[in-house]
């Protein structure tokens, strides 16, 4: 079962920042937070991941709370092409763990003009 | 383009039949993962292979099997097909046995069982 809770849907105006929350209150110390998105039945696409520090790349920023029980994915300037289902996943890295991703239901983000 | 190639893109077959889905991972990736996505179940992990050996198994039915060949491509075999097997089947690949970063997904095979 997925270890995360996300709102089922969110709307965002084009050009504005999209802030997608994720709760992972049972996260363990060695579990990373990953974000993927899936645009209309295409293959899921990796966005970003982090352990406890905030992370930023060309696609998004990931803000993880100090207690690591929740995080927020930020798309700084959402476009219509960012309309997708966004999945927040927690997973252990390193030897001894399985590499598969456990997807929940995600958040359906609709970017509107 | 993720670099992961899945064939065929679409497949329509009858109940009781057997089909084979093919996946070519990104160059240099040793792990291959198979996922099933149906309307009511979301993305479900089926199985992982690493360098030719089964590494992890998820919710894969006994009617389904997979293998990874020496050239690292993988095939997912689905037999005695039922209407409920209609779904999108995704393959993903990553460099290591346990990915430290991201997995790359193909565009999927849409299987329709009639």
PDB file of N, CA, C and O in Angstrom, chain A residues 32 34 36 38 41-46 49 87 91-105, chain B residues 33 35 37 40 42-45 48 55-57 88 90 97-108 110:
ATOM      1  N   UNK A  32      13.262   7.970   1.071  1.00  0.00           N
ATOM      2  CA  UNK A  32      13.270   9.172   0.253  1.00  0.00           C
ATOM      3  C   UNK A  32      11.852   9.505  -0.196  1.00  0.00           C
ATOM      4  O   UNK A  32      10.999   8.621  -0.319  1.00  0.00           O
ATOM      5  N   UNK A  34       9.864  10.748  -3.446  1.00  0.00           N
ATOM      6  CA  UNK A  34       9.955  10.859  -4.898  1.00  0.00           C
ATOM      7  C   UNK A  34       8.658  11.462  -5.441  1.00  0.00           C
ATOM      8  O   UNK A  34       7.573  11.210  -4.920  1.00  0.00           O
ATOM      9  N   UNK A  36       6.646  11.740  -9.199  1.00  0.00           N
ATOM     10  CA  UNK A  36       6.504  11.417 -10.610  1.00  0.00           C
ATOM     11  C   UNK A  36       5.209  12.057 -11.094  1.00  0.00           C
ATOM     12  O   UNK A  36       4.315  12.383 -10.312  1.00  0.00           O
ATOM     13  N   UNK A  38       2.191  11.730 -14.478  1.00  0.00           N
ATOM     14  CA  UNK A  38       1.748  10.969 -15.632  1.00  0.00           C
ATOM     15  C   UNK A  38       0.770  11.842 -16.408  1.00  0.00           C
ATOM     16  O   UNK A  38      -0.293  12.222 -15.887  1.00  0.00           O
ATOM     17  N   UNK A  41      -2.171   9.033 -19.653  1.00  0.00           N
ATOM     18  CA  UNK A  41      -1.888   7.672 -20.102  1.00  0.00           C
ATOM     19  C   UNK A  41      -0.515   7.491 -20.735  1.00  0.00           C
ATOM     20  O   UNK A  41      -0.229   6.425 -21.266  1.00  0.00           O
ATOM     21  N   UNK A  42       0.323   8.513 -20.674  1.00  0.00           N
ATOM     22  CA  UNK A  42       1.718   8.299 -21.067  1.00  0.00           C
ATOM     23  C   UNK A  42       2.448   7.616 -19.928  1.00  0.00           C
ATOM     24  O   UNK A  42       1.916   7.480 -18.826  1.00  0.00           O
ATOM     25  N   UNK A  43       3.679   7.186 -20.172  1.00  0.00           N
ATOM     26  CA  UNK A  43       4.456   6.603 -19.094  1.00  0.00           C
ATOM     27  C   UNK A  43       4.769   7.630 -18.025  1.00  0.00           C
ATOM     28  O   UNK A  43       4.995   8.797 -18.333  1.00  0.00           O
ATOM     29  N   UNK A  44       4.779   7.241 -16.764  1.00  0.00           N
ATOM     30  CA  UNK A  44       5.140   8.169 -15.697  1.00  0.00           C
ATOM     31  C   UNK A  44       6.519   8.776 -15.936  1.00  0.00           C
ATOM     32  O   UNK A  44       7.413   8.131 -16.476  1.00  0.00           O
ATOM     33  N   UNK A  45       6.661  10.015 -15.502  1.00  0.00           N
ATOM     34  CA  UNK A  45       7.890  10.776 -15.712  1.00  0.00           C
ATOM     35  C   UNK A  45       8.441  11.209 -14.363  1.00  0.00           C
ATOM     36  O   UNK A  45       7.720  11.791 -13.543  1.00  0.00           O
ATOM     37  N   UNK A  46       9.696  10.941 -14.132  1.00  0.00           N
ATOM     38  CA  UNK A  46      10.359  11.369 -12.899  1.00  0.00           C
ATOM     39  C   UNK A  46      10.437  12.885 -12.852  1.00  0.00           C
ATOM     40  O   UNK A  46      10.720  13.550 -13.861  1.00  0.00           O
ATOM     41  N   UNK A  49      13.416  14.108  -6.385  1.00  0.00           N
ATOM     42  CA  UNK A  49      13.353  13.345  -5.147  1.00  0.00           C
ATOM     43  C   UNK A  49      14.262  13.990  -4.107  1.00  0.00           C
ATOM     44  O   UNK A  49      15.165  14.775  -4.450  1.00  0.00           O
ATOM     45  N   UNK A  87       2.238  11.987  -8.608  1.00  0.00           N
ATOM     46  CA  UNK A  87       2.354  10.942  -7.593  1.00  0.00           C
ATOM     47  C   UNK A  87       3.501  11.261  -6.638  1.00  0.00           C
ATOM     48  O   UNK A  87       4.619  11.545  -7.075  1.00  0.00           O
ATOM     49  N   UNK A  91      10.198   5.833  -0.622  1.00  0.00           N
ATOM     50  CA  UNK A  91      10.882   4.569  -0.891  1.00  0.00           C
ATOM     51  C   UNK A  91      12.272   4.584  -0.280  1.00  0.00           C
ATOM     52  O   UNK A  91      12.949   5.614  -0.268  1.00  0.00           O
ATOM     53  N   UNK A  92      12.701   3.401   0.153  1.00  0.00           N
ATOM     54  CA  UNK A  92      14.046   3.252   0.678  1.00  0.00           C
ATOM     55  C   UNK A  92      15.012   3.085  -0.474  1.00  0.00           C
ATOM     56  O   UNK A  92      14.714   2.398  -1.449  1.00  0.00           O
ATOM     57  N   UNK A  93      16.159   3.710  -0.371  1.00  0.00           N
ATOM     58  CA  UNK A  93      17.226   3.481  -1.339  1.00  0.00           C
ATOM     59  C   UNK A  93      18.278   2.576  -0.730  1.00  0.00           C
ATOM     60  O   UNK A  93      18.338   2.386   0.469  1.00  0.00           O
ATOM     61  N   UNK A  94      19.111   2.023  -1.568  1.00  0.00           N
ATOM     62  CA  UNK A  94      20.235   1.253  -1.056  1.00  0.00           C
ATOM     63  C   UNK A  94      20.001  -0.236  -1.079  1.00  0.00           C
ATOM     64  O   UNK A  94      18.888  -0.718  -1.299  1.00  0.00           O
ATOM     65  N   UNK A  95      21.046  -0.984  -0.841  1.00  0.00           N
ATOM     66  CA  UNK A  95      20.988  -2.437  -0.870  1.00  0.00           C
ATOM     67  C   UNK A  95      20.033  -2.967   0.178  1.00  0.00           C
ATOM     68  O   UNK A  95      19.873  -2.391   1.250  1.00  0.00           O
ATOM     69  N   UNK A  96      19.414  -4.058  -0.152  1.00  0.00           N
ATOM     70  CA  UNK A  96      18.489  -4.672   0.781  1.00  0.00           C
ATOM     71  C   UNK A  96      17.071  -4.202   0.611  1.00  0.00           C
ATOM     72  O   UNK A  96      16.147  -4.753   1.191  1.00  0.00           O
ATOM     73  N   UNK A  97      16.878  -3.171  -0.206  1.00  0.00           N
ATOM     74  CA  UNK A  97      15.515  -2.688  -0.414  1.00  0.00           C
ATOM     75  C   UNK A  97      15.075  -3.017  -1.825  1.00  0.00           C
ATOM     76  O   UNK A  97      15.895  -3.212  -2.725  1.00  0.00           O
ATOM     77  N   UNK A  98      13.798  -3.068  -2.023  1.00  0.00           N
ATOM     78  CA  UNK A  98      13.294  -3.293  -3.357  1.00  0.00           C
ATOM     79  C   UNK A  98      13.285  -1.983  -4.131  1.00  0.00           C
ATOM     80  O   UNK A  98      13.084  -0.930  -3.568  1.00  0.00           O
ATOM     81  N   UNK A  99      13.486  -2.111  -5.420  1.00  0.00           N
ATOM     82  CA  UNK A  99      13.581  -0.897  -6.217  1.00  0.00           C
ATOM     83  C   UNK A  99      12.276  -0.436  -6.787  1.00  0.00           C
ATOM     84  O   UNK A  99      12.213   0.610  -7.414  1.00  0.00           O
ATOM     85  N   UNK A 100      11.214  -1.228  -6.577  1.00  0.00           N
ATOM     86  CA  UNK A 100       9.980  -0.847  -7.242  1.00  0.00           C
ATOM     87  C   UNK A 100       9.326   0.350  -6.568  1.00  0.00           C
ATOM     88  O   UNK A 100       9.494   0.601  -5.387  1.00  0.00           O
ATOM     89  N   UNK A 101       8.584   1.091  -7.356  1.00  0.00           N
ATOM     90  CA  UNK A 101       7.848   2.245  -6.876  1.00  0.00           C
ATOM     91  C   UNK A 101       6.412   1.826  -6.586  1.00  0.00           C
ATOM     92  O   UNK A 101       5.804   1.115  -7.369  1.00  0.00           O
ATOM     93  N   UNK A 102       5.891   2.250  -5.434  1.00  0.00           N
ATOM     94  CA  UNK A 102       4.513   1.969  -5.077  1.00  0.00           C
ATOM     95  C   UNK A 102       3.703   3.235  -5.317  1.00  0.00           C
ATOM     96  O   UNK A 102       3.854   4.217  -4.586  1.00  0.00           O
ATOM     97  N   UNK A 103       2.881   3.214  -6.337  1.00  0.00           N
ATOM     98  CA  UNK A 103       2.083   4.379  -6.706  1.00  0.00           C
ATOM     99  C   UNK A 103       0.758   4.366  -5.972  1.00  0.00           C
ATOM    100  O   UNK A 103       0.083   3.351  -5.909  1.00  0.00           O
ATOM    101  N   UNK A 104       0.376   5.515  -5.445  1.00  0.00           N
ATOM    102  CA  UNK A 104      -0.954   5.704  -4.897  1.00  0.00           C
ATOM    103  C   UNK A 104      -1.870   6.243  -5.978  1.00  0.00           C
ATOM    104  O   UNK A 104      -1.656   6.007  -7.162  1.00  0.00           O
ATOM    105  N   UNK A 105      -2.889   6.969  -5.552  1.00  0.00           N
ATOM    106  CA  UNK A 105      -3.838   7.522  -6.525  1.00  0.00           C
ATOM    107  C   UNK A 105      -3.401   8.872  -7.062  1.00  0.00           C
ATOM    108  O   UNK A 105      -3.894   9.334  -8.081  1.00  0.00           O
TER     109      UNK A 105
ATOM    110  N   UNK B  33      11.511  -3.081 -14.898  1.00  0.00           N
ATOM    111  CA  UNK B  33      10.319  -3.219 -14.069  1.00  0.00           C
ATOM    112  C   UNK B  33       9.095  -3.272 -14.982  1.00  0.00           C
ATOM    113  O   UNK B  33       9.039  -2.575 -15.986  1.00  0.00           O
ATOM    114  N   UNK B  35       4.870  -2.766 -14.893  1.00  0.00           N
ATOM    115  CA  UNK B  35       3.727  -2.249 -14.162  1.00  0.00           C
ATOM    116  C   UNK B  35       2.466  -2.425 -15.003  1.00  0.00           C
ATOM    117  O   UNK B  35       2.506  -2.369 -16.235  1.00  0.00           O
ATOM    118  N   UNK B  37      -1.475  -0.874 -15.416  1.00  0.00           N
ATOM    119  CA  UNK B  37      -2.367   0.217 -15.030  1.00  0.00           C
ATOM    120  C   UNK B  37      -3.748  -0.015 -15.632  1.00  0.00           C
ATOM    121  O   UNK B  37      -3.938   0.096 -16.835  1.00  0.00           O
ATOM    122  N   UNK B  40      -9.428   0.856 -12.679  1.00  0.00           N
ATOM    123  CA  UNK B  40      -9.866   0.794 -11.287  1.00  0.00           C
ATOM    124  C   UNK B  40      -8.755   0.480 -10.292  1.00  0.00           C
ATOM    125  O   UNK B  40      -8.951   0.568  -9.092  1.00  0.00           O
ATOM    126  N   UNK B  42      -5.240   1.588 -10.757  1.00  0.00           N
ATOM    127  CA  UNK B  42      -4.072   2.453 -10.768  1.00  0.00           C
ATOM    128  C   UNK B  42      -2.835   1.687 -11.221  1.00  0.00           C
ATOM    129  O   UNK B  42      -2.916   0.617 -11.794  1.00  0.00           O
ATOM    130  N   UNK B  43      -1.669   2.248 -10.936  1.00  0.00           N
ATOM    131  CA  UNK B  43      -0.400   1.641 -11.348  1.00  0.00           C
ATOM    132  C   UNK B  43       0.015   0.578 -10.344  1.00  0.00           C
ATOM    133  O   UNK B  43       0.272   0.873  -9.185  1.00  0.00           O
ATOM    134  N   UNK B  44       0.094  -0.668 -10.802  1.00  0.00           N
ATOM    135  CA  UNK B  44       0.450  -1.780  -9.932  1.00  0.00           C
ATOM    136  C   UNK B  44       1.777  -2.383 -10.381  1.00  0.00           C
ATOM    137  O   UNK B  44       1.932  -2.744 -11.546  1.00  0.00           O
ATOM    138  N   UNK B  45       2.696  -2.539  -9.445  1.00  0.00           N
ATOM    139  CA  UNK B  45       3.982  -3.153  -9.746  1.00  0.00           C
ATOM    140  C   UNK B  45       3.794  -4.649  -9.939  1.00  0.00           C
ATOM    141  O   UNK B  45       3.143  -5.323  -9.131  1.00  0.00           O
ATOM    142  N   UNK B  48      10.244  -7.205 -11.169  1.00  0.00           N
ATOM    143  CA  UNK B  48      11.495  -6.552 -11.527  1.00  0.00           C
ATOM    144  C   UNK B  48      12.538  -7.600 -11.863  1.00  0.00           C
ATOM    145  O   UNK B  48      12.649  -8.622 -11.181  1.00  0.00           O
ATOM    146  N   UNK B  55      14.288 -10.023  -9.399  1.00  0.00           N
ATOM    147  CA  UNK B  55      14.761  -9.295  -8.224  1.00  0.00           C
ATOM    148  C   UNK B  55      13.642  -9.057  -7.227  1.00  0.00           C
ATOM    149  O   UNK B  55      13.850  -9.098  -6.020  1.00  0.00           O
ATOM    150  N   UNK B  56      12.470  -8.747  -7.724  1.00  0.00           N
ATOM    151  CA  UNK B  56      11.342  -8.476  -6.841  1.00  0.00           C
ATOM    152  C   UNK B  56      10.049  -8.820  -7.570  1.00  0.00           C
ATOM    153  O   UNK B  56       9.970  -8.725  -8.793  1.00  0.00           O
ATOM    154  N   UNK B  57       9.087  -9.259  -6.788  1.00  0.00           N
ATOM    155  CA  UNK B  57       7.818  -9.641  -7.384  1.00  0.00           C
ATOM    156  C   UNK B  57       6.697  -8.910  -6.650  1.00  0.00           C
ATOM    157  O   UNK B  57       6.694  -8.834  -5.424  1.00  0.00           O
ATOM    158  N   UNK B  88      -3.182  -0.839 -19.473  1.00  0.00           N
ATOM    159  CA  UNK B  88      -1.908  -0.352 -19.982  1.00  0.00           C
ATOM    160  C   UNK B  88      -0.797  -1.074 -19.228  1.00  0.00           C
ATOM    161  O   UNK B  88      -0.841  -1.159 -18.000  1.00  0.00           O
ATOM    162  N   UNK B  90       3.193  -0.956 -18.518  1.00  0.00           N
ATOM    163  CA  UNK B  90       4.383  -0.114 -18.632  1.00  0.00           C
ATOM    164  C   UNK B  90       5.619  -0.883 -18.225  1.00  0.00           C
ATOM    165  O   UNK B  90       5.608  -1.663 -17.276  1.00  0.00           O
ATOM    166  N   UNK B  97      20.585  -2.171  -9.454  1.00  0.00           N
ATOM    167  CA  UNK B  97      19.653  -3.138  -8.900  1.00  0.00           C
ATOM    168  C   UNK B  97      18.628  -2.437  -8.024  1.00  0.00           C
ATOM    169  O   UNK B  97      17.454  -2.765  -8.029  1.00  0.00           O
ATOM    170  N   UNK B  98      19.108  -1.467  -7.277  1.00  0.00           N
ATOM    171  CA  UNK B  98      18.213  -0.618  -6.502  1.00  0.00           C
ATOM    172  C   UNK B  98      18.474   0.800  -6.980  1.00  0.00           C
ATOM    173  O   UNK B  98      19.543   1.335  -6.741  1.00  0.00           O
ATOM    174  N   UNK B  99      17.536   1.384  -7.655  1.00  0.00           N
ATOM    175  CA  UNK B  99      17.795   2.704  -8.233  1.00  0.00           C
ATOM    176  C   UNK B  99      18.009   3.753  -7.169  1.00  0.00           C
ATOM    177  O   UNK B  99      17.255   3.839  -6.213  1.00  0.00           O
ATOM    178  N   UNK B 100      19.051   4.529  -7.305  1.00  0.00           N
ATOM    179  CA  UNK B 100      19.305   5.617  -6.383  1.00  0.00           C
ATOM    180  C   UNK B 100      18.699   6.916  -6.849  1.00  0.00           C
ATOM    181  O   UNK B 100      18.643   7.869  -6.111  1.00  0.00           O
ATOM    182  N   UNK B 101      18.273   6.932  -8.055  1.00  0.00           N
ATOM    183  CA  UNK B 101      17.614   8.134  -8.555  1.00  0.00           C
ATOM    184  C   UNK B 101      16.300   7.745  -9.207  1.00  0.00           C
ATOM    185  O   UNK B 101      15.426   7.211  -8.564  1.00  0.00           O
ATOM    186  N   UNK B 102      16.192   7.992 -10.481  1.00  0.00           N
ATOM    187  CA  UNK B 102      14.889   7.804 -11.077  1.00  0.00           C
ATOM    188  C   UNK B 102      14.830   6.561 -11.962  1.00  0.00           C
ATOM    189  O   UNK B 102      15.837   6.057 -12.420  1.00  0.00           O
ATOM    190  N   UNK B 103      13.604   6.093 -12.167  1.00  0.00           N
ATOM    191  CA  UNK B 103      13.333   5.055 -13.140  1.00  0.00           C
ATOM    192  C   UNK B 103      12.722   5.725 -14.367  1.00  0.00           C
ATOM    193  O   UNK B 103      11.994   6.703 -14.252  1.00  0.00           O
ATOM    194  N   UNK B 104      13.041   5.209 -15.535  1.00  0.00           N
ATOM    195  CA  UNK B 104      12.536   5.770 -16.787  1.00  0.00           C
ATOM    196  C   UNK B 104      11.481   4.823 -17.357  1.00  0.00           C
ATOM    197  O   UNK B 104      11.735   3.626 -17.499  1.00  0.00           O
ATOM    198  N   UNK B 105      10.337   5.376 -17.675  1.00  0.00           N
ATOM    199  CA  UNK B 105       9.215   4.579 -18.153  1.00  0.00           C
ATOM    200  C   UNK B 105       9.072   4.677 -19.663  1.00  0.00           C
ATOM    201  O   UNK B 105       9.290   5.743 -20.250  1.00  0.00           O
ATOM    202  N   UNK B 106       8.655   3.560 -20.251  1.00  0.00           N
ATOM    203  CA  UNK B 106       8.274   3.574 -21.645  1.00  0.00           C
ATOM    204  C   UNK B 106       6.875   4.131 -21.817  1.00  0.00           C
ATOM    205  O   UNK B 106       6.222   4.509 -20.843  1.00  0.00           O
ATOM    206  N   UNK B 107       6.424   4.163 -23.049  1.00  0.00           N
ATOM    207  CA  UNK B 107       5.110   4.739 -23.351  1.00  0.00           C
ATOM    208  C   UNK B 107       3.976   3.733 -23.209  1.00  0.00           C
ATOM    209  O   UNK B 107       2.822   4.083 -23.364  1.00  0.00           O
ATOM    210  N   UNK B 108       4.318   2.505 -22.906  1.00  0.00           N
ATOM    211  CA  UNK B 108       3.287   1.531 -22.585  1.00  0.00           C
ATOM    212  C   UNK B 108       2.760   0.745 -23.770  1.00  0.00           C
ATOM    213  O   UNK B 108       2.896   1.163 -24.926  1.00  0.00           O
ATOM    214  N   UNK B 110      -0.945  -0.819 -24.768  1.00  0.00           N
ATOM    215  CA  UNK B 110      -2.359  -0.870 -24.381  1.00  0.00           C
ATOM    216  C   UNK B 110      -2.931  -2.194 -24.857  1.00  0.00           C
ATOM    217  O   UNK B 110      -3.023  -2.454 -26.056  1.00  0.00           O
TER     218      UNK B 110
END
